[in-house]
XYZ file of N, CA and C in Angstrom:
669
model
N 0.835 -1.191 0.000
C 0.000 0.000 0.000
C 0.872 1.245 0.000
N 0.695 2.078 -1.015
C 1.456 3.323 -1.102
C 0.850 4.404 -0.207
N 1.712 5.235 0.326
C 1.278 6.360 1.148
C 1.581 7.660 0.428
N 0.558 8.500 0.287
C 0.748 9.840 -0.261
C 0.823 10.805 0.921
N 2.029 11.324 1.165
C 2.250 12.173 2.327
C 1.881 13.637 2.097
N 1.516 13.990 0.889
C 1.296 15.411 0.595
C 0.363 15.531 -0.602
N -0.836 16.014 -0.349
C -1.759 16.236 -1.467
C -2.800 17.283 -1.091
N -3.429 17.820 -2.117
C -4.438 18.861 -1.943
C -5.746 18.379 -2.562
N -6.226 17.277 -2.022
C -7.433 16.616 -2.515
C -8.692 17.176 -1.876
N -8.598 17.701 -0.662
C -9.791 18.220 0.006
C -10.431 19.319 -0.844
N -11.727 19.246 -1.060
C -12.376 20.196 -1.975
C -12.639 21.572 -1.362
N -12.312 22.605 -2.141
C -12.724 23.959 -1.824
C -12.056 24.630 -0.651
N -10.929 24.108 -0.186
C -10.306 24.697 0.996
C -9.040 25.493 0.652
N -8.397 25.161 -0.467
C -7.199 25.902 -0.879
C -7.133 25.933 -2.399
N -5.932 25.940 -2.968
C -5.792 25.995 -4.426
C -5.794 24.606 -5.056
N -6.216 23.605 -4.306
C -6.293 22.237 -4.814
C -7.635 21.957 -5.460
N -8.177 20.778 -5.207
C -9.453 20.372 -5.815
C -10.533 21.419 -5.548
N -11.212 21.826 -6.613
C -12.214 22.881 -6.469
C -13.559 22.347 -6.013
N -13.861 21.098 -6.370
C -15.168 20.520 -6.054
C -15.016 19.087 -5.560
N -16.042 18.554 -4.871
C -15.996 17.148 -4.460
C -15.868 16.201 -5.645
N -16.419 16.582 -6.786
C -16.329 15.729 -7.975
C -14.878 15.599 -8.442
N -14.137 16.708 -8.432
C -12.727 16.659 -8.811
C -11.949 15.859 -7.779
N -12.261 16.068 -6.506
C -11.618 15.276 -5.455
C -11.809 13.796 -5.704
N -13.030 13.409 -6.039
C -13.327 12.003 -6.281
C -12.529 11.427 -7.438
N -12.379 12.196 -8.497
C -11.613 11.719 -9.649
C -10.120 11.627 -9.322
N -9.635 12.550 -8.515
C -8.232 12.480 -8.083
C -8.006 11.219 -7.250
N -8.951 10.928 -6.371
C -8.845 9.721 -5.545
C -8.945 8.463 -6.404
N -9.770 8.504 -7.439
C -9.856 7.360 -8.358
C -8.499 7.091 -8.999
N -7.816 8.156 -9.393
C -6.488 8.013 -9.989
C -5.510 7.417 -8.980
N -5.554 7.910 -7.754
C -4.671 7.377 -6.719
C -4.924 5.888 -6.491
N -6.195 5.519 -6.456
C -6.536 4.114 -6.238
C -5.972 3.243 -7.344
N -6.088 3.692 -8.583
C -5.555 2.943 -9.724
C -4.039 2.812 -9.644
N -3.381 3.772 -9.021
C -1.920 3.773 -8.913
C -1.407 3.022 -7.691
N -2.323 2.499 -6.875
C -1.922 1.690 -5.727
C -1.803 2.441 -4.420
N -2.304 3.669 -4.386
C -2.264 4.450 -3.146
C -3.399 4.003 -2.232
N -3.051 3.692 -0.986
C -4.059 3.257 -0.033
C -4.185 4.168 1.165
N -3.082 4.837 1.522
C -3.092 5.777 2.642
C -2.886 7.186 2.089
N -3.805 8.073 2.409
C -3.752 9.440 1.884
C -3.715 10.422 3.052
N -2.657 11.203 3.105
C -2.531 12.233 4.123
C -2.956 13.554 3.491
N -4.014 14.116 4.016
C -4.649 15.292 3.435
C -4.026 16.552 4.028
N -3.368 17.333 3.190
C -2.541 18.441 3.684
C -2.886 19.775 3.010
N -4.034 20.331 3.303
C -4.354 21.659 2.750
C -3.385 22.714 3.278
N -3.216 23.762 2.493
C -2.306 24.842 2.892
C -2.788 25.538 4.163
N -1.838 25.813 5.044
C -2.091 26.659 6.214
C -1.057 27.772 6.188
N -1.517 28.997 5.873
C -0.641 30.159 5.874
C -0.936 30.949 7.153
N -0.011 30.972 8.102
C -0.275 31.619 9.389
C -0.793 33.052 9.285
N -0.267 33.826 8.331
C -0.677 35.230 8.248
C -2.092 35.400 7.685
N -2.628 34.332 7.092
C -3.971 34.423 6.516
C -5.047 33.856 7.429
N -4.676 32.924 8.291
C -5.662 32.233 9.118
C -5.915 32.998 10.410
N -7.161 33.080 10.793
C -7.510 33.772 12.038
C -7.098 32.968 13.258
N -7.156 31.632 13.140
C -6.757 30.766 14.248
C -6.661 29.327 13.750
N -5.971 28.501 14.518
C -5.918 27.073 14.209
C -7.315 26.478 14.281
N -8.088 26.889 15.262
C -9.435 26.347 15.457
C -10.315 26.588 14.232
N -10.281 27.790 13.675
C -11.074 28.093 12.485
C -10.623 27.234 11.303
N -9.312 27.061 11.162
C -8.795 26.222 10.086
C -9.289 24.787 10.244
N -9.259 24.268 11.457
C -9.695 22.894 11.696
C -11.165 22.707 11.335
N -11.980 23.722 11.570
C -13.399 23.640 11.204
C -13.551 23.583 9.687
N -12.812 24.428 8.980
C -12.869 24.411 7.508
C -12.395 23.070 6.973
N -11.325 22.550 7.555
C -10.792 21.264 7.117
C -11.796 20.149 7.354
N -12.448 20.160 8.504
C -13.437 19.135 8.818
C -14.608 19.180 7.841
N -15.049 20.371 7.486
C -16.157 20.512 6.528
C -15.772 19.982 5.155
N -14.530 20.258 4.755
C -14.060 19.761 3.459
C -13.934 18.243 3.484
N -13.402 17.708 4.574
C -13.216 16.263 4.677
C -14.548 15.516 4.670
N -15.572 16.112 5.242
C -16.891 15.463 5.288
C -17.407 15.139 3.887
N -16.916 15.859 2.892
C -17.398 15.665 1.520
C -16.726 14.492 0.807
N -15.637 13.954 1.392
C -14.979 12.801 0.759
C -14.800 11.631 1.727
N -15.231 11.789 2.956
C -14.984 10.767 3.976
C -15.694 9.446 3.693
N -16.638 9.456 2.744
C -17.326 8.212 2.391
C -16.431 7.265 1.598
N -15.275 7.730 1.160
C -14.357 6.881 0.397
C -13.580 5.988 1.365
N -14.250 5.002 1.883
C -13.686 4.172 2.951
C -12.636 3.178 2.465
N -12.398 3.111 1.158
C -11.323 2.236 0.676
C -9.945 2.834 0.960
N -9.938 4.111 1.369
C -8.677 4.773 1.707
C -8.525 4.904 3.214
N -7.279 4.893 3.653
C -6.955 5.228 5.038
C -6.565 6.703 5.037
N -7.487 7.535 5.451
C -7.258 8.975 5.452
C -6.670 9.435 6.781
N -5.761 10.415 6.694
C -5.247 11.087 7.881
C -5.183 12.573 7.575
N -5.729 13.371 8.472
C -5.769 14.812 8.275
C -4.476 15.471 8.752
N -4.028 16.431 7.987
C -2.826 17.191 8.336
C -2.924 18.572 7.722
N -1.796 19.169 7.433
C -1.748 20.483 6.793
C -0.356 20.691 6.227
N -0.268 21.542 5.226
C 1.032 21.997 4.727
C 1.222 23.411 5.271
N 2.050 23.525 6.283
C 2.170 24.767 7.037
C 3.341 25.594 6.519
N 3.069 26.802 6.094
C 4.135 27.696 5.644
C 4.936 28.170 6.845
N 6.250 28.016 6.747
C 7.128 28.482 7.826
C 7.232 30.002 7.751
N 6.673 30.657 8.764
C 6.739 32.109 8.884
C 7.300 32.461 10.262
N 7.771 33.680 10.403
C 8.312 34.136 11.685
C 7.278 33.926 12.795
N 7.672 33.192 13.831
C 6.815 33.017 14.990
C 5.728 31.980 14.865
N 5.644 31.269 13.739
C 4.532 30.328 13.563
C 4.559 29.202 14.593
N 5.757 28.837 15.061
C 5.862 27.728 16.013
C 5.226 28.053 17.359
N 4.941 29.330 17.597
C 4.362 29.746 18.864
C 2.861 30.027 18.759
N 2.271 29.749 17.604
C 0.832 29.952 17.444
C 0.087 28.986 18.365
N -0.870 29.467 19.150
C -1.623 28.576 20.036
C -2.296 27.436 19.253
N -2.027 26.212 19.677
C -2.650 25.058 19.052
C -1.977 24.555 17.797
N -0.823 25.102 17.440
C -0.171 24.694 16.183
C 0.111 23.196 16.159
N 0.326 22.587 17.326
C 0.608 21.153 17.387
C -0.572 20.315 16.889
N -1.752 20.919 16.839
C -2.942 20.194 16.370
C -2.925 19.990 14.856
N -1.980 20.622 14.187
C -1.864 20.461 12.737
C -0.864 19.382 12.348
N -0.324 18.683 13.341
C 0.492 17.504 13.030
C -0.387 16.490 12.317
N 0.232 15.634 11.518
C -0.519 14.610 10.797
C -1.225 13.712 11.798
N -2.507 13.564 11.590
C -3.372 12.853 12.523
C -2.793 11.505 12.953
N -2.678 11.331 14.286
C -2.199 10.068 14.831
C -0.701 9.925 14.912
N 0.028 10.975 14.509
C 1.489 10.903 14.484
C 2.103 12.178 15.075
N 3.432 12.154 15.186
C 4.184 13.347 15.589
C 4.767 14.068 14.379
N 4.334 13.712 13.180
C 4.846 14.313 11.952
C 4.071 15.579 11.603
N 4.782 16.586 11.108
C 4.139 17.829 10.674
C 4.779 18.297 9.371
N 3.955 18.469 8.342
C 4.444 18.890 7.029
C 4.627 20.404 6.999
N 5.852 20.824 6.683
C 6.207 22.238 6.674
C 6.717 22.653 5.306
N 6.343 23.850 4.885
C 6.815 24.398 3.612
C 7.829 25.496 3.879
N 9.040 25.284 3.406
C 10.083 26.298 3.540
C 9.713 27.540 2.736
N 10.183 28.715 3.148
C 9.828 29.949 2.433
C 10.493 30.032 1.055
N 9.727 30.444 0.070
C 10.275 30.675 -1.268
C 10.835 32.090 -1.387
N 10.489 32.952 -0.426
C 10.900 34.350 -0.485
C 12.308 34.591 0.025
N 12.924 33.573 0.606
C 14.282 33.744 1.103
C 14.507 32.952 2.369
N 15.725 32.479 2.524
C 16.071 31.642 3.660
C 16.888 32.425 4.678
N 16.638 32.160 5.949
C 17.436 32.744 7.020
C 17.550 31.754 8.160
N 18.484 31.985 9.043
C 18.687 31.089 10.184
C 17.426 30.953 11.030
N 16.573 31.954 10.992
C 15.332 31.918 11.766
C 14.471 30.723 11.373
N 14.617 30.256 10.134
C 13.832 29.100 9.682
C 14.154 27.879 10.534
N 15.448 27.619 10.731
C 15.846 26.481 11.558
C 15.463 26.694 13.012
N 15.430 27.942 13.459
C 14.989 28.224 14.828
C 13.527 27.824 15.005
N 12.709 28.142 14.025
C 11.293 27.777 14.095
C 11.126 26.251 14.098
N 11.897 25.583 13.254
C 11.839 24.123 13.203
C 12.297 23.526 14.530
N 13.352 24.103 15.082
C 13.879 23.626 16.366
C 12.834 23.756 17.474
N 12.073 24.836 17.455
C 11.036 25.024 18.467
C 10.010 23.901 18.419
N 9.644 23.484 17.218
C 8.685 22.381 17.084
C 9.272 21.082 17.597
N 10.527 20.839 17.267
C 11.167 19.603 17.702
C 11.247 19.535 19.224
N 11.455 20.679 19.853
C 11.492 20.716 21.320
C 10.131 20.362 21.905
N 9.073 20.551 21.111
C 7.719 20.215 21.545
C 7.348 18.782 21.175
N 8.319 18.019 20.655
C 8.075 16.622 20.326
C 7.534 16.369 18.942
N 7.620 17.353 18.065
C 7.120 17.218 16.693
C 8.275 16.951 15.743
N 8.080 15.984 14.844
C 9.079 15.700 13.818
C 8.711 16.451 12.539
N 9.526 17.413 12.111
C 9.224 18.165 10.894
C 9.421 17.328 9.638
N 8.498 17.492 8.709
C 8.604 16.906 7.374
C 8.686 18.081 6.411
N 9.816 18.264 5.760
C 10.016 19.432 4.902
C 9.524 19.131 3.495
N 8.492 19.846 3.096
C 7.791 19.574 1.847
C 8.643 19.867 0.621
N 8.430 19.048 -0.406
C 9.078 19.178 -1.722
C 10.463 19.826 -1.636
N 11.346 19.170 -0.919
C 12.685 19.704 -0.648
C 13.468 19.974 -1.933
N 13.198 19.219 -2.968
C 13.914 19.353 -4.245
C 13.647 20.682 -4.937
N 12.551 21.338 -4.617
C 12.207 22.594 -5.281
C 13.140 23.750 -4.898
N 13.900 23.565 -3.851
C 14.745 24.658 -3.366
C 16.148 24.627 -3.973
N 16.424 23.604 -4.770
C 17.698 23.547 -5.486
C 17.698 24.676 -6.525
N 18.675 25.527 -6.456
C 18.716 26.675 -7.356
C 18.084 27.915 -6.756
N 17.181 27.723 -5.802
C 16.562 28.856 -5.118
C 17.378 29.240 -3.888
N 17.851 28.221 -3.151
C 18.728 28.429 -2.007
C 20.162 28.143 -2.435
N 21.109 28.719 -1.724
C 22.514 28.432 -2.007
C 22.850 27.021 -1.542
N 23.968 26.486 -2.024
C 24.379 25.150 -1.624
C 24.588 25.068 -0.112
N 25.171 26.096 0.474
C 25.415 26.072 1.916
C 24.100 26.089 2.693
N 23.114 26.812 2.170
C 21.806 26.836 2.828
C 21.114 25.473 2.723
N 21.193 24.874 1.542
C 20.623 23.536 1.365
C 21.308 22.551 2.305
N 22.623 22.616 2.371
C 23.375 21.700 3.247
C 22.974 21.893 4.705
N 22.752 23.139 5.084
C 22.362 23.429 6.466
C 21.002 22.805 6.774
N 20.090 22.922 5.842
C 18.761 22.336 6.024
C 18.839 20.817 6.067
N 19.638 20.238 5.174
C 19.749 18.787 5.112
C 20.434 18.205 6.347
N 21.198 19.040 7.061
C 21.879 18.561 8.257
C 20.953 18.532 9.474
N 19.772 19.109 9.321
C 18.812 19.086 10.423
C 18.197 17.697 10.535
N 17.758 17.361 11.716
C 17.124 16.061 11.929
C 15.666 16.170 11.531
N 15.416 15.997 10.244
C 14.061 16.138 9.721
C 13.787 15.004 8.741
N 12.522 14.872 8.385
C 12.122 13.995 7.299
C 11.962 14.873 6.065
N 12.411 14.391 4.919
C 12.358 15.186 3.699
C 11.334 14.589 2.735
N 10.360 15.417 2.365
C 9.308 14.954 1.457
C 9.661 15.315 0.021
N 9.504 14.349 -0.856
C 9.813 14.511 -2.278
C 8.545 14.282 -3.088
N 8.257 15.185 -4.020
C 7.133 14.991 -4.923
C 7.503 13.993 -6.014
N 6.539 13.231 -6.449
C 6.804 12.279 -7.535
C 7.292 13.000 -8.785
N 6.865 14.230 -8.992
C 7.254 15.000 -10.174
C 8.755 15.241 -10.256
N 9.459 15.143 -9.128
C 10.897 15.393 -9.118
C 11.638 14.446 -10.052
N 11.080 13.258 -10.268
C 11.747 12.271 -11.108
C 11.621 12.574 -12.599
N 10.855 13.603 -12.934
C 10.712 14.002 -14.336
C 11.651 15.138 -14.702
N 12.407 15.633 -13.728
C 13.311 16.765 -13.947
C 14.733 16.301 -13.656
N 15.641 16.476 -14.623
C 17.000 15.939 -14.479
C 17.693 16.476 -13.231
N 17.667 17.782 -13.043
C 18.380 18.388 -11.913
C 17.798 17.930 -10.579
N 16.470 17.930 -10.501
C 15.828 17.530 -9.251
C 16.002 16.033 -9.009
N 15.934 15.248 -10.071
C 16.115 13.792 -9.928
C 17.511 13.476 -9.408
N 18.507 14.167 -9.916
C 19.880 13.961 -9.447
C 19.999 14.321 -7.971
N 19.374 15.414 -7.571
C 19.399 15.830 -6.171
C 18.748 14.775 -5.280
N 17.604 14.257 -5.707
C 16.886 13.254 -4.914
C 17.697 11.972 -4.793
N 18.341 11.566 -5.875
C 19.167 10.352 -5.815
C 20.331 10.523 -4.839
N 20.928 11.714 -4.827
C 22.004 11.982 -3.866
C 21.464 11.960 -2.444
N 20.266 12.472 -2.275
C 19.632 12.482 -0.960
C 19.362 11.052 -0.484
N 18.918 10.212 -1.379
C 18.676 8.807 -1.045
C 19.977 8.130 -0.643
N 21.038 8.366 -1.425
C 22.332 7.741 -1.122
C 22.885 8.210 0.229
N 22.512 9.400 0.655
C 23.018 9.935 1.921
C 22.395 9.257 3.138
N 21.315 8.512 2.904
C 20.633 7.849 4.011
C 19.601 8.714 4.704
N 19.242 9.828 4.099
C 18.241 10.714 4.685
C 16.878 10.025 4.749
N 16.052 10.476 5.692
C 14.687 9.956 5.813
C 13.823 10.651 4.753
N 13.342 9.881 3.793
C 12.609 10.442 2.664
C 11.225 9.817 2.571
N 10.226 10.673 2.351
C 8.869 10.210 2.087
C 8.385 10.862 0.797
N 7.449 10.189 0.139
C 6.975 10.659 -1.162
C 5.531 11.138 -1.094
N 5.246 12.101 -1.916
C 3.886 12.613 -2.028
C 3.618 13.070 -3.441
N 2.354 13.120 -3.804
C 1.991 13.569 -5.148
C 1.955 15.095 -5.231
N 1.653 15.762 -4.119
C 1.394 17.205 -4.116
C 0.346 17.528 -5.175
N -0.581 16.589 -5.362
C -1.605 16.734 -6.399
C -2.573 17.860 -6.042
N -2.883 18.671 -7.061
C -3.822 19.784 -6.899
C -5.035 19.661 -7.817
N -4.878 18.926 -8.922
C -5.958 18.892 -9.908
C -5.848 17.642 -10.776
N -6.521 17.660 -11.920
C -6.541 16.499 -12.808
C -5.728 16.725 -14.077
N -5.014 17.840 -14.148
C -4.285 18.155 -15.379
C -2.794 18.268 -15.131
N -2.299 19.485 -14.922
C -0.855 19.675 -14.813
C -0.296 19.279 -13.448
N -1.161 19.083 -12.453
C -0.692 18.692 -11.114
C -1.534 17.530 -10.587
N -1.604 16.505 -11.382
C -2.402 15.334 -11.026
C -1.543 14.298 -10.298
N -2.179 13.350 -9.614
C -1.416 12.281 -8.953
C -0.626 11.473 -9.981
N 0.629 11.146 -9.659
C 1.445 10.359 -10.595
C 2.412 9.456 -9.838
N 1.875 8.450 -9.186
C 2.728 7.492 -8.498
C 3.304 6.454 -9.454
N 2.789 6.382 -10.675
C 3.371 5.476 -11.668
C 4.793 5.917 -11.990
N 5.010 7.221 -12.051
C 6.357 7.745 -12.297
C 7.296 7.332 -11.168
N 6.825 7.449 -9.934
C 7.643 7.054 -8.799
C 8.011 5.576 -8.878
N 7.046 4.735 -9.198
C 7.301 3.288 -9.256
C 8.284 2.928 -10.367
N 8.308 3.730 -11.418
C 9.251 3.471 -12.510
C 10.666 3.927 -12.172
N 10.793 4.988 -11.397
C 12.088 5.641 -11.211
C 12.763 5.350 -9.881
N 12.005 4.937 -8.864
C 12.592 4.704 -7.531
C 12.606 3.216 -7.216
N 13.611 2.779 -6.486
C 13.721 1.377 -6.113
C 12.644 1.013 -5.100
N 12.258 -0.254 -5.125
C 11.171 -0.721 -4.268
C 11.467 -0.513 -2.786
N 12.734 -0.724 -2.376
C 13.051 -0.579 -0.953
C 12.964 0.877 -0.497
N 13.252 1.809 -1.406
C 13.153 3.235 -1.082
C 11.681 3.620 -0.899
N 10.837 3.100 -1.768
C 9.404 3.363 -1.658
C 8.842 2.730 -0.394
N 9.282 1.523 -0.083
C 8.801 0.835 1.116
C 9.219 1.584 2.379
N 10.436 2.125 2.381
C 10.856 2.916 3.541
C 9.933 4.111 3.722
N 9.611 4.784 2.622
C 8.698 5.921 2.689
C 7.370 5.504 3.317
N 6.829 4.393 2.855
C 5.545 3.932 3.393
C 5.629 3.643 4.883
N 6.798 3.186 5.349
C 6.948 2.759 6.744
C 7.175 3.913 7.717
N 7.537 5.087 7.206
C 7.829 6.214 8.088
C 6.611 6.585 8.928
N 5.439 6.465 8.363
C 4.221 6.796 9.100
C 4.151 6.005 10.408
N 4.365 4.692 10.309
C 4.305 3.838 11.511
C 5.368 4.188 12.523
N 6.507 4.663 12.050
C 7.605 4.985 12.959
C 7.293 6.154 13.887
N 6.351 6.992 13.466
C 6.049 8.187 14.242
C 4.605 8.223 14.760
N 3.973 7.061 14.829
C 2.641 6.991 15.426
C 2.740 7.308 16.911
N 1.823 8.093 17.392
C 1.823 8.464 18.808
C 1.409 7.277 19.667
């Protein structure tokens, strides 16, 4: 059973699936590709949300529209943008992936600073294991020393299946695998066209043991 650690399947809550019908078709694609566990990670931008509680209500309403798909093992989470002070938001720990100590975090695209690792460190002190979303996207955006600094942190690194379609990103991911880093895979699916689920690409390009390790990370961090 494949695990999708990062997707935007919940309808109408962010820039992902716009309707329950699109959500259903995305899930149909995942099912055909062998995905059985789906971690639902709508965007959480601290500066836009009034509170964690309000976000959880919106997420619950969106989930109610697809929860009848009982062939999947669903777990609710969020893709949290790392912003100054976000680790101190009341209730932020409630956005960890349901049933685990894992929390999906999105590094800033606007620029990297040491404060980013400080925010991550604050979460780790609270017993949360950070999962850094689509780590391959920062190659070329961050300097090599910044990337190395991030990779030296005790974190789980999430890789989108799309990374295997890009030479530069694929090379980076292969080096990351060889380093022994903790890696999990996700579709980061948003729709049925240019950002659709594609675990077939992952199965063609990644070794079975690497994929199996990704699937097993969830169990390693169950509360």
